[in-house]
JSON list of C-alpha atoms in Angstrom, two decimals:
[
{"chain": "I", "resi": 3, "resn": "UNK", "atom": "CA", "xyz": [5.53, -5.96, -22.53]},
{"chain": "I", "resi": 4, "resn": "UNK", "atom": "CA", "xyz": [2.54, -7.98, -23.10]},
{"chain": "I", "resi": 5, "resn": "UNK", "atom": "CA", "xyz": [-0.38, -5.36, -23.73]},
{"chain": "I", "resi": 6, "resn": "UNK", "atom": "CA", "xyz": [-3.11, -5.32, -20.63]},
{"chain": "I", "resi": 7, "resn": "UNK", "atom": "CA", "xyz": [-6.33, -3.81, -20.46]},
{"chain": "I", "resi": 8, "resn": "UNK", "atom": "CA", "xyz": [-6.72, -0.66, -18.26]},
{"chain": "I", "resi": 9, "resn": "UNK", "atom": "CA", "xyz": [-8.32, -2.56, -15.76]},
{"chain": "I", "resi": 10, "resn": "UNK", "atom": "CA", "xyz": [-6.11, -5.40, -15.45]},
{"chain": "I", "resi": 11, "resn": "UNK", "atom": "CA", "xyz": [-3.31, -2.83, -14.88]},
{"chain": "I", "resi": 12, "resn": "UNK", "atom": "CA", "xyz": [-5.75, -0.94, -12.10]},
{"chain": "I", "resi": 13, "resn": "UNK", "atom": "CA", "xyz": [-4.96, -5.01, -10.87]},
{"chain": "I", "resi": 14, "resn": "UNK", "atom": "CA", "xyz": [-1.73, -5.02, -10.93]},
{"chain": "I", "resi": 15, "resn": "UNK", "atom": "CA", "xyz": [-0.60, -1.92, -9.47]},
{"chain": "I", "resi": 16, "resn": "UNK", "atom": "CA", "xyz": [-2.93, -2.63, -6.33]},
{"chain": "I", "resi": 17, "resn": "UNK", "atom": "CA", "xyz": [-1.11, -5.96, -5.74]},
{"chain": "I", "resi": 18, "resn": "UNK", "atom": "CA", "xyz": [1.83, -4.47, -5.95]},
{"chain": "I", "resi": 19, "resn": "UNK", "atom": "CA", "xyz": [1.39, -1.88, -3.63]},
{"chain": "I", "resi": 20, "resn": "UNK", "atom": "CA", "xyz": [-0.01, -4.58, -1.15]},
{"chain": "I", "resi": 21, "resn": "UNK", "atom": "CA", "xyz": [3.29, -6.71, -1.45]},
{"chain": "I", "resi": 22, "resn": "UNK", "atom": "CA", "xyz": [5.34, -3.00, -1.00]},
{"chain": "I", "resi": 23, "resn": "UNK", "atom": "CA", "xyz": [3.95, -2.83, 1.96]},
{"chain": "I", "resi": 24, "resn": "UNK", "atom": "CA", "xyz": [3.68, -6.40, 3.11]},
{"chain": "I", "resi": 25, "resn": "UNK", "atom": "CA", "xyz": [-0.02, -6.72, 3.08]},
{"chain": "I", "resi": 26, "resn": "UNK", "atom": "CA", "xyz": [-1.48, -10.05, 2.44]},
{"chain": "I", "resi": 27, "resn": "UNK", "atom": "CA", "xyz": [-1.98, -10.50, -1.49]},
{"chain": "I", "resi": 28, "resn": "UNK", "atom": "CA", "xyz": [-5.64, -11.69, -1.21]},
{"chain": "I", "resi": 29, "resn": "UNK", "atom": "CA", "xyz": [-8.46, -10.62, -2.69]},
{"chain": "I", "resi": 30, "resn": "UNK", "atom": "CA", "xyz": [-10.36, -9.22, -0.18]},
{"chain": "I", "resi": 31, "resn": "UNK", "atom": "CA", "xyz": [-7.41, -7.15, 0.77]},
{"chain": "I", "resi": 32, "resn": "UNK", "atom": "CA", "xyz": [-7.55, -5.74, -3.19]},
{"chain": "I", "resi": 33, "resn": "UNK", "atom": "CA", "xyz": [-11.53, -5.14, -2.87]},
{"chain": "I", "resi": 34, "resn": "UNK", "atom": "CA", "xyz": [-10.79, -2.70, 0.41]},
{"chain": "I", "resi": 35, "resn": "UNK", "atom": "CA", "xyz": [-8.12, -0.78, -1.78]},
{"chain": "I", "resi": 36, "resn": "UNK", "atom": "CA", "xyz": [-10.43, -0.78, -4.42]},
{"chain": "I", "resi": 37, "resn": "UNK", "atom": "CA", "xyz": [-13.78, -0.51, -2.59]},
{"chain": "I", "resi": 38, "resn": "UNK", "atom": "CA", "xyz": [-15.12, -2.95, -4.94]},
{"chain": "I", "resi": 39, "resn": "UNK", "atom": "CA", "xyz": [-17.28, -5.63, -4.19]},
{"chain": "I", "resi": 40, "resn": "UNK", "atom": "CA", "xyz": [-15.94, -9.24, -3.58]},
{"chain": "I", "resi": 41, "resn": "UNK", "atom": "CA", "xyz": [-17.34, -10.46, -6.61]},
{"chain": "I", "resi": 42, "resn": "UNK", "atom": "CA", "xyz": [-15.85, -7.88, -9.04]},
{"chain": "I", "resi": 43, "resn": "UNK", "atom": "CA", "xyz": [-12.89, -8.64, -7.55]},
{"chain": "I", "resi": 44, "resn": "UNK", "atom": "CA", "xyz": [-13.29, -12.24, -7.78]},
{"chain": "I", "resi": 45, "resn": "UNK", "atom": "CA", "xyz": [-13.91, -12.44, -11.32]},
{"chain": "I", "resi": 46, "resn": "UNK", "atom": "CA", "xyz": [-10.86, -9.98, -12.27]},
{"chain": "I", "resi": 47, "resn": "UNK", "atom": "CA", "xyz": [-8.65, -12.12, -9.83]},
{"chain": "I", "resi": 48, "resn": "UNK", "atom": "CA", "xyz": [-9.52, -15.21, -11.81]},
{"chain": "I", "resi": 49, "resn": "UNK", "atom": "CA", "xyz": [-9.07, -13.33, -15.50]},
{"chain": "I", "resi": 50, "resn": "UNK", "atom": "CA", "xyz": [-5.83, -12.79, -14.43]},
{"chain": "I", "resi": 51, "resn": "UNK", "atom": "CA", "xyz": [-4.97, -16.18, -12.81]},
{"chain": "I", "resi": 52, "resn": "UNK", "atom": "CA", "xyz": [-6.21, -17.34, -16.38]},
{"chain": "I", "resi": 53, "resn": "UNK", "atom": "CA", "xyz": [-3.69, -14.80, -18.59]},
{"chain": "I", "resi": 54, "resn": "UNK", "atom": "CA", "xyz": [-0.68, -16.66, -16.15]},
{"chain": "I", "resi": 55, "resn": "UNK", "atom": "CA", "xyz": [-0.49, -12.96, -14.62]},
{"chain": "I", "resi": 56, "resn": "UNK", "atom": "CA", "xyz": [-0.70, -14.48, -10.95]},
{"chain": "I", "resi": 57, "resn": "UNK", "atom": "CA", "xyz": [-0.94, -17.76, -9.41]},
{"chain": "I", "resi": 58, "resn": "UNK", "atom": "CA", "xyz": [-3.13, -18.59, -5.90]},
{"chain": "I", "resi": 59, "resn": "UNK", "atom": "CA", "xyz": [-2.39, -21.05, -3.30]},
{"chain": "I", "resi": 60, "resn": "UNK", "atom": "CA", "xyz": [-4.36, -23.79, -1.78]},
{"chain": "I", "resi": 61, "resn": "UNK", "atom": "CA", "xyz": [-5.55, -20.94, 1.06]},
{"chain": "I", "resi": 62, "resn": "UNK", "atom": "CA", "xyz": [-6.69, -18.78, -2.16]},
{"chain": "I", "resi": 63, "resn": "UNK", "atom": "CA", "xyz": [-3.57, -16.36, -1.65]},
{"chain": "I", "resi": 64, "resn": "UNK", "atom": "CA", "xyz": [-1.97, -14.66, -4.45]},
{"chain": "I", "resi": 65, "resn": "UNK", "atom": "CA", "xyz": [1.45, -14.66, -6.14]},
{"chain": "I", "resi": 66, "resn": "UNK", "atom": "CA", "xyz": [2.75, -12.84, -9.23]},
{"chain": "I", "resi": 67, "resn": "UNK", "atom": "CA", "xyz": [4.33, -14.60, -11.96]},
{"chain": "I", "resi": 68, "resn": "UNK", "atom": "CA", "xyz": [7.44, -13.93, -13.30]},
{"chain": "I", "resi": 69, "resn": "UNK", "atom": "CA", "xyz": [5.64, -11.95, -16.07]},
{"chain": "I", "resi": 70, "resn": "UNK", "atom": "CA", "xyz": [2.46, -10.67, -14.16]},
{"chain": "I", "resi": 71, "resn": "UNK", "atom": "CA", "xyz": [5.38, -8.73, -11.74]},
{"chain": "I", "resi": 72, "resn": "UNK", "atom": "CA", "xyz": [7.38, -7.45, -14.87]},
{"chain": "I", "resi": 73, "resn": "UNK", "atom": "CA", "xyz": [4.13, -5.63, -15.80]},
{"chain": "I", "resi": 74, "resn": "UNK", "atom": "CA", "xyz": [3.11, -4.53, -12.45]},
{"chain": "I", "resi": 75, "resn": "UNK", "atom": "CA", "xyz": [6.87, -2.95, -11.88]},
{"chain": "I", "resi": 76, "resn": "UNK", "atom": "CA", "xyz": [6.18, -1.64, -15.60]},
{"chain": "I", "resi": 77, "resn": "UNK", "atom": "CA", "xyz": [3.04, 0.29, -14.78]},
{"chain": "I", "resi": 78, "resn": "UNK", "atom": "CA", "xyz": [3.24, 0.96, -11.70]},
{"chain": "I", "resi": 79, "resn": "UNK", "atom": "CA", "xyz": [6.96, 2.97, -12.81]},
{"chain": "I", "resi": 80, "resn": "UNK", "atom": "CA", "xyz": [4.96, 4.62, -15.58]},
{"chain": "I", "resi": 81, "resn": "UNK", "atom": "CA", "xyz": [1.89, 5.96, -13.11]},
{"chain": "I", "resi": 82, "resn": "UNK", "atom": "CA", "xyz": [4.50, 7.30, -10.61]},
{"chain": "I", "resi": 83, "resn": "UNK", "atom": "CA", "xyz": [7.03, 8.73, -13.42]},
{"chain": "I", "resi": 84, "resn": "UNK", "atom": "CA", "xyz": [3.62, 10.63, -15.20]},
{"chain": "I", "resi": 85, "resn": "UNK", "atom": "CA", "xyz": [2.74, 11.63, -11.70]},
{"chain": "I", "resi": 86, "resn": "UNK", "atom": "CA", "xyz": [6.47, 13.59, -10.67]},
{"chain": "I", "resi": 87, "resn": "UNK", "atom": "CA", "xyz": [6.23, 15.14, -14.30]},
{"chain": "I", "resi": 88, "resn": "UNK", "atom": "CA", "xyz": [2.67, 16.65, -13.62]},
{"chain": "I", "resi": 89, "resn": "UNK", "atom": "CA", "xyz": [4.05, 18.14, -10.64]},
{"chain": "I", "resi": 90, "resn": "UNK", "atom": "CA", "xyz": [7.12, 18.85, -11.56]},
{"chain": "I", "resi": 91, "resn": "UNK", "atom": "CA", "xyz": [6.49, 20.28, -14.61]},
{"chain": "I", "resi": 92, "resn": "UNK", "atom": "CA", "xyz": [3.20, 21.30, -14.84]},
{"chain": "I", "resi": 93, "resn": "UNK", "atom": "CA", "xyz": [2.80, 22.71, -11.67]},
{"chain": "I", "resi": 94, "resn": "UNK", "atom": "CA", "xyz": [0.21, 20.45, -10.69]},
{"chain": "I", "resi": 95, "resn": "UNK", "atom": "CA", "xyz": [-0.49, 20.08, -6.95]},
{"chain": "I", "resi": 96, "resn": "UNK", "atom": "CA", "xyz": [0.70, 16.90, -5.49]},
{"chain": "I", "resi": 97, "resn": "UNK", "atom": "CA", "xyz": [-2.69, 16.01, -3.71]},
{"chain": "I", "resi": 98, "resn": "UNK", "atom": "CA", "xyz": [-4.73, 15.63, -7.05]},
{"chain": "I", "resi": 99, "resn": "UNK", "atom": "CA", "xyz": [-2.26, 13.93, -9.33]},
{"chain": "I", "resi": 100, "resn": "UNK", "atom": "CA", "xyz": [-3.43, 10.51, -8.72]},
{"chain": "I", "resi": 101, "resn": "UNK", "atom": "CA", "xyz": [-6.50, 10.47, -10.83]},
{"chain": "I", "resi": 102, "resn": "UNK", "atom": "CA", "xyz": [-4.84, 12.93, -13.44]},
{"chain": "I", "resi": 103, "resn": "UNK", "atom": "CA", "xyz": [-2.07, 10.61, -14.40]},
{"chain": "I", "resi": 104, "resn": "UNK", "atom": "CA", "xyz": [-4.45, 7.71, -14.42]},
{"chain": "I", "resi": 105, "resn": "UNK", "atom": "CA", "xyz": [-6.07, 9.31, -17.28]},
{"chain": "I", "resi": 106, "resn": "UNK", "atom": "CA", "xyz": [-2.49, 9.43, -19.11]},
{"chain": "I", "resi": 107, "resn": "UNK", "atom": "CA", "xyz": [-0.52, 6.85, -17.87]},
{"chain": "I", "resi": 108, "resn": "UNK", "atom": "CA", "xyz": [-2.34, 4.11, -19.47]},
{"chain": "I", "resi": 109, "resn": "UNK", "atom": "CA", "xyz": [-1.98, 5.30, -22.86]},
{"chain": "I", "resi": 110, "resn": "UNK", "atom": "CA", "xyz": [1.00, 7.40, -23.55]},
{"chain": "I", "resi": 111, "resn": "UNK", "atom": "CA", "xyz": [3.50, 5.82, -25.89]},
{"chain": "I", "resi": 112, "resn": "UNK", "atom": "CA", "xyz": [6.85, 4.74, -24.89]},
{"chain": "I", "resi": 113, "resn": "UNK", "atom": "CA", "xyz": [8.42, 8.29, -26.56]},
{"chain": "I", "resi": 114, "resn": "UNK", "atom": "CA", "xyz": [5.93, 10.35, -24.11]},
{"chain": "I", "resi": 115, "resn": "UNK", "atom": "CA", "xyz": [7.23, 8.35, -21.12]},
{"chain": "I", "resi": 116, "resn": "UNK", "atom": "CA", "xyz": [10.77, 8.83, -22.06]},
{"chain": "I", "resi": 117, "resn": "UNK", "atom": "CA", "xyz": [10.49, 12.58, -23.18]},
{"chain": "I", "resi": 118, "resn": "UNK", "atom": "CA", "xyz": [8.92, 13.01, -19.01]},
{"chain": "I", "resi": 119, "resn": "UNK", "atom": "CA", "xyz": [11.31, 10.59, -17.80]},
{"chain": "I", "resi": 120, "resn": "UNK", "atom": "CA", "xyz": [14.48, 12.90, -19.03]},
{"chain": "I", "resi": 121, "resn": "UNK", "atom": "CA", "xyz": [12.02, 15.83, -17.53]},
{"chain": "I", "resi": 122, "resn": "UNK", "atom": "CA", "xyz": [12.07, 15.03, -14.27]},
{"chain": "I", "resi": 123, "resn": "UNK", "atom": "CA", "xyz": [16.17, 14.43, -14.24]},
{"chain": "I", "resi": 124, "resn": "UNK", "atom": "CA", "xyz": [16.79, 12.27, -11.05]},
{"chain": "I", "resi": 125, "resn": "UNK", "atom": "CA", "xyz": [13.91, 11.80, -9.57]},
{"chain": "I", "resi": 126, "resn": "UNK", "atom": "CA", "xyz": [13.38, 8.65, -7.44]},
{"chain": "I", "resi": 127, "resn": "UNK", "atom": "CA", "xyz": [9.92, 9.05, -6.15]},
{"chain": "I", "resi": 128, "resn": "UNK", "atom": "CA", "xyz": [6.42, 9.80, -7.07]},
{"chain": "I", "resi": 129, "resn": "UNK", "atom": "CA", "xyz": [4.94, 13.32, -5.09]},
{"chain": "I", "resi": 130, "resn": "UNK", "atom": "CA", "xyz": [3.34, 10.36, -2.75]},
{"chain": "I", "resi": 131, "resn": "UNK", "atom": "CA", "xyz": [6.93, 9.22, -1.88]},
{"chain": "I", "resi": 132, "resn": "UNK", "atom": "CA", "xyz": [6.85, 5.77, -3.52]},
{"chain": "I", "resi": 133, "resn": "UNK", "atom": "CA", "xyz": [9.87, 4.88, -5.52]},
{"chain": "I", "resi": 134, "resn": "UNK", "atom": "CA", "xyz": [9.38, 5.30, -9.36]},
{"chain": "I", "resi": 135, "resn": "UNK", "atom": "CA", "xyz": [11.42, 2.16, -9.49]},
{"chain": "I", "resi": 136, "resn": "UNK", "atom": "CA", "xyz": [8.24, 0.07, -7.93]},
{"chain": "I", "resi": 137, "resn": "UNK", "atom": "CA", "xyz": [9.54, -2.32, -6.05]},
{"chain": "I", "resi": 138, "resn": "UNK", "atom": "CA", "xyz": [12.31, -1.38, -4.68]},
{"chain": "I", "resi": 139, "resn": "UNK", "atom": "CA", "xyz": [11.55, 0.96, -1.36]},
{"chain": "I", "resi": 140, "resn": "UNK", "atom": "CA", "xyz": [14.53, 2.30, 0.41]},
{"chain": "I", "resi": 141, "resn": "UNK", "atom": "CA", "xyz": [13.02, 2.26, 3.89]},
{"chain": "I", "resi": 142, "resn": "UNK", "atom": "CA", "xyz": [9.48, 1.21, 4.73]},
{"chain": "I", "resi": 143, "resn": "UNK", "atom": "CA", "xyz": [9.45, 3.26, 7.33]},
{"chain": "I", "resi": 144, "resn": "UNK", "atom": "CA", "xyz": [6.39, 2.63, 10.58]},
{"chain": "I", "resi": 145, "resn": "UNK", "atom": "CA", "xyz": [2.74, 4.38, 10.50]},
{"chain": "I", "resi": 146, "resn": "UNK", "atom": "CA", "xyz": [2.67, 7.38, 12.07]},
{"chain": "I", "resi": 147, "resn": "UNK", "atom": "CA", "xyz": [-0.34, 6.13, 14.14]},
{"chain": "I", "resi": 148, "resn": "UNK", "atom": "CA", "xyz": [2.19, 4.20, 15.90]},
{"chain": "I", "resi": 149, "resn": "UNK", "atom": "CA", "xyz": [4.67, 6.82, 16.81]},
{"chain": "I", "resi": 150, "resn": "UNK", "atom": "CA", "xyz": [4.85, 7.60, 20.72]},
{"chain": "I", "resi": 151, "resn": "UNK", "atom": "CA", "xyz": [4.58, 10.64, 22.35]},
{"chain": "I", "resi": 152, "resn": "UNK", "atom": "CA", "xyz": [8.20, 12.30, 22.12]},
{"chain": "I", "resi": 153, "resn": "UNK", "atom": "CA", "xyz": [9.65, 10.92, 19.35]},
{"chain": "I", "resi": 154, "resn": "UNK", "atom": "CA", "xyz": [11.04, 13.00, 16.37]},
{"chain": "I", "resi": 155, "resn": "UNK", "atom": "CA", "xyz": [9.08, 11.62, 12.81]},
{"chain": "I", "resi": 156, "resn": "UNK", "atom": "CA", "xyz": [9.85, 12.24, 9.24]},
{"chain": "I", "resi": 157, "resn": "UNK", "atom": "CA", "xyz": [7.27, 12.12, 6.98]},
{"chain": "I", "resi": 158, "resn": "UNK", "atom": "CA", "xyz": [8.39, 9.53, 3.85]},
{"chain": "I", "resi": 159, "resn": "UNK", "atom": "CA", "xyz": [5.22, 8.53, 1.98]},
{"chain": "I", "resi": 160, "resn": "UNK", "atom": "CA", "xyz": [1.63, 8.81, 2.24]},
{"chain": "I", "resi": 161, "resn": "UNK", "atom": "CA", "xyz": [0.06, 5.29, 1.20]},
{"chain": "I", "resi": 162, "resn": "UNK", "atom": "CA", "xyz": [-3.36, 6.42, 0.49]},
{"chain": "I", "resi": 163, "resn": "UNK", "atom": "CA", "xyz": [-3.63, 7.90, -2.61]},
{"chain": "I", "resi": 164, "resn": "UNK", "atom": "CA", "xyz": [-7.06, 8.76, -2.46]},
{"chain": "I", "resi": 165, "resn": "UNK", "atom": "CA", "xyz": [-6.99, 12.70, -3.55]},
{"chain": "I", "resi": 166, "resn": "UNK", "atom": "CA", "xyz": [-10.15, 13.34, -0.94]},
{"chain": "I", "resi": 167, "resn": "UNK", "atom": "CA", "xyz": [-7.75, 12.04, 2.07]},
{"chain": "I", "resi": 168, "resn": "UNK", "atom": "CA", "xyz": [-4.95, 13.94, 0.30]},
{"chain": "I", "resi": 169, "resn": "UNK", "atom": "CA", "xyz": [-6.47, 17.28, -0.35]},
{"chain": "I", "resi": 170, "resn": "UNK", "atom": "CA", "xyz": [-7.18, 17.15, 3.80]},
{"chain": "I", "resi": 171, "resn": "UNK", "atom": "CA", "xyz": [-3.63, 16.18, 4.39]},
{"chain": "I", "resi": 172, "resn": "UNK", "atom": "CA", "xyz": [-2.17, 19.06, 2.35]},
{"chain": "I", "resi": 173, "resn": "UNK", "atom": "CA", "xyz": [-4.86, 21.61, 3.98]},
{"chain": "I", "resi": 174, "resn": "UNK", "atom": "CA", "xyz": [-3.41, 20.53, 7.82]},
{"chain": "I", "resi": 175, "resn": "UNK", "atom": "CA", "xyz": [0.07, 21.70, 6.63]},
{"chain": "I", "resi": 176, "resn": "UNK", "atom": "CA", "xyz": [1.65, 17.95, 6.32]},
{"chain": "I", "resi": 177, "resn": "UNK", "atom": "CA", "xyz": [3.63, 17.20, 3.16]},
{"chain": "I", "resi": 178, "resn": "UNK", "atom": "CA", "xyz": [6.31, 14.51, 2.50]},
{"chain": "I", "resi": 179, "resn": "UNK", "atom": "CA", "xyz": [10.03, 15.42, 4.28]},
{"chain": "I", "resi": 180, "resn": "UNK", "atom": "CA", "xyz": [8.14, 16.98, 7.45]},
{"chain": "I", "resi": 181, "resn": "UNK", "atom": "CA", "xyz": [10.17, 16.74, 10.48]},
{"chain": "I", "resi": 182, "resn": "UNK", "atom": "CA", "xyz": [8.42, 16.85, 13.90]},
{"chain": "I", "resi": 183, "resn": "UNK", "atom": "CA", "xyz": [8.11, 15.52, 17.14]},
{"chain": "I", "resi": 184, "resn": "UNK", "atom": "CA", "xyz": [4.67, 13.91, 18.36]},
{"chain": "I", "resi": 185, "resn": "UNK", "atom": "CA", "xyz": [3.85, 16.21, 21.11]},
{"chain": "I", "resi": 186, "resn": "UNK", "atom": "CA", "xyz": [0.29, 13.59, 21.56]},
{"chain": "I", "resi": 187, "resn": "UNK", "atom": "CA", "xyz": [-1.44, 10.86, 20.75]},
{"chain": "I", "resi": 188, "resn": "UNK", "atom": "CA", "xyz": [-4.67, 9.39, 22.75]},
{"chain": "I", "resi": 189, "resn": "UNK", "atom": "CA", "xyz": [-5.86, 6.82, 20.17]},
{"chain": "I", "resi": 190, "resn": "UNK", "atom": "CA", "xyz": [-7.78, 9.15, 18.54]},
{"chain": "I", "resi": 191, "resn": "UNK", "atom": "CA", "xyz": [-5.17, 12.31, 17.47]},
{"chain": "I", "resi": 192, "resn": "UNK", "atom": "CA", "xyz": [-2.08, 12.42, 17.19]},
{"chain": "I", "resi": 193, "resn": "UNK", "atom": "CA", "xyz": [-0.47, 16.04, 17.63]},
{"chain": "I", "resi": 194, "resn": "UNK", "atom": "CA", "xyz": [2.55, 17.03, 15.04]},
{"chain": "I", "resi": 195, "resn": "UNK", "atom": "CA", "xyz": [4.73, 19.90, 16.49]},
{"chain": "I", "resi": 196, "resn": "UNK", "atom": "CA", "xyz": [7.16, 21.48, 13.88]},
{"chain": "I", "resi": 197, "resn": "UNK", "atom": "CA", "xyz": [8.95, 24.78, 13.29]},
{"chain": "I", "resi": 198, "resn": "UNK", "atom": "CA", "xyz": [5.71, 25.77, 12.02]},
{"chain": "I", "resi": 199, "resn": "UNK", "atom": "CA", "xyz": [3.32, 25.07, 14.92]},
{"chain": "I", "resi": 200, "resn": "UNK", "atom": "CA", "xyz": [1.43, 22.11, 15.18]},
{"chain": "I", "resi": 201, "resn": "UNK", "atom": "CA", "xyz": [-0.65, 20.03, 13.53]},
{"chain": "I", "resi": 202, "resn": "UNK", "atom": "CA", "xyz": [-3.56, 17.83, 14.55]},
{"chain": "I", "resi": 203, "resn": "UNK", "atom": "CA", "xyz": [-4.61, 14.40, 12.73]},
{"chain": "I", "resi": 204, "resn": "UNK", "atom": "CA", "xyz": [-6.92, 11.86, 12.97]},
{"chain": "I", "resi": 205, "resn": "UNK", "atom": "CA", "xyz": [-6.16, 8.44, 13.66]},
{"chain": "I", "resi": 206, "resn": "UNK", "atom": "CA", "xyz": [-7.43, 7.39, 10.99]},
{"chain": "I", "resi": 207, "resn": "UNK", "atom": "CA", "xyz": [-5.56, 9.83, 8.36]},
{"chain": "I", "resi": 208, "resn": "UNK", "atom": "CA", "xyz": [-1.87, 9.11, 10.63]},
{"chain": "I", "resi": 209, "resn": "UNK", "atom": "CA", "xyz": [-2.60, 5.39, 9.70]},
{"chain": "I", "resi": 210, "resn": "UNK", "atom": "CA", "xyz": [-2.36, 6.30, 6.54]},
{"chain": "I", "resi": 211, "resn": "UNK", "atom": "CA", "xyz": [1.16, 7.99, 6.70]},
{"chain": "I", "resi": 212, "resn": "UNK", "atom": "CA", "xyz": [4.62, 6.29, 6.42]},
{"chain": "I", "resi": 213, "resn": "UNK", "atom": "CA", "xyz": [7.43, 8.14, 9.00]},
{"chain": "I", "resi": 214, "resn": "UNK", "atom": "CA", "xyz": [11.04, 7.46, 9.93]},
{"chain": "I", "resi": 215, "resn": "UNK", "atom": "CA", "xyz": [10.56, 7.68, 13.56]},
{"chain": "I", "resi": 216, "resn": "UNK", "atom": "CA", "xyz": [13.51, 8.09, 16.61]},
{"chain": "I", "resi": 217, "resn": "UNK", "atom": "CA", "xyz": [11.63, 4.67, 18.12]},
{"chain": "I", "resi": 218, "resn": "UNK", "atom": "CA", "xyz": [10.67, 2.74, 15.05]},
{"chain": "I", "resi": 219, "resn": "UNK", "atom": "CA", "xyz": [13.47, 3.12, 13.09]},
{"chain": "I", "resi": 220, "resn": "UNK", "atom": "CA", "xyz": [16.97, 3.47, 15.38]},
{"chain": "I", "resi": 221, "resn": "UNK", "atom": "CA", "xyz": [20.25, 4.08, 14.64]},
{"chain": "I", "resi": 222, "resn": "UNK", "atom": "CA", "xyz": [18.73, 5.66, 10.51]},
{"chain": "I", "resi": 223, "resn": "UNK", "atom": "CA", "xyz": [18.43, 9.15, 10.00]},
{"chain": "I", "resi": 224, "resn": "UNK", "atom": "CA", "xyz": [16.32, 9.63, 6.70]},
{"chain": "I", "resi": 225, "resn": "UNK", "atom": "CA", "xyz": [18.99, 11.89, 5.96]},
{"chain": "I", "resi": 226, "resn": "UNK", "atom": "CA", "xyz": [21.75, 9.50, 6.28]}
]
């Protein structure tokens, strides 16, 4: 793999994640997930257009190359492989692994990665619930924002990453494989109730949060 800088890998990863979710590849779309300003952006989006990474249309949209989506598979893998192995093995708690393996990910030789690949055994997904195998989702799943009232949700992946949003997630009692049904929602809550009670969360956070839902997603158990 062709060697990128740190930064230009921060890049990558953030495109991909837009195009795993079907999110416009644009830049402004990559300065809101990075909360950096257009211009940053701009100038980054243009270094990479230049290293044949990605390639923008007419209406300034963006496309990976053959090469620039190698990489971004590559590192994105390696981020959500270092991730499972801090948790997995380390006993690291799932909410603050994001920035942790940031500061390894990037720099560990191919032996590290392998010797935490064969650590974590089968794994398929990072503690998040993205595949390891970027790319290549199972089920996409529907926000939980958009869940109605009475129907049973599984949580599958939580695309924020930020550990702030995370940390307030994990405190409310919700955690990747919750079952529930949505006892409420007003446009402002939405009310989880589970075998352990329920749980309240803001709009905002449930937009946030990936689910197999009864009314979304019919006919698929998660667990099929």
């Amino acid at each position: 793999m062709r060697h990128v800088t740190p930064a230009e890998q921060e890049y990558l990863e953030t495109l991909l994640r837009l195009r795993e979710t079907d999110q416009p590849l644009t830049a402004a779309n990559v300065s809101r997930s990075l909360g950096l300003s257009a211009p940053t952006v701009h100038e980054m989006v243009k270094r990479l257009e230049a290293a044949k990474l990605i390639v923008r249309d007419p209406q300034k949209r963006i496309s990976f190359t053959d090469e620039g989506l190698e990489i971004a598979r590559e590192v994105t893998s390696r981020h959500r492989l270092v991730e499972r192995f801090l948790v997995d093995v380390l006993g690291i708690p799932w909410y603050a692994v994001h920035e942790e393996a940031e500061t390894i990910d990037r720099y560990a030789s191919p032996d590290v990665i392998a010797g935490m690949r064969e650590q974590i055994s089968s794994a398929k997904t990072c503690p998040h619930g993205h595949p390891i195998a970027a790319g290549n989702r199972m089920m996409c799943g529907v926000r939980l924002a958009d869940a109605p009232v009475g129907s049973q949700i599984t949580i599958l992946r939580f695309e924020d990453e930020d550990p702030e949003l995370l940390r307030g997630l994990h405190d409310a009692g919700v955690r990747l494989g919750l079952s529930a049904t949505v006892a409420d929602s007003d446009g402002e809550r939405i009310v989880l109730r589970h075998v352990e009670g329920d749980t309240e969360i803001d709009a905002a956070r449930a937009d946030t949060i990936a689910v197999w839902s009864s009314a979304g997603n019919p006919g698929f158990s998660p667990a099929a």
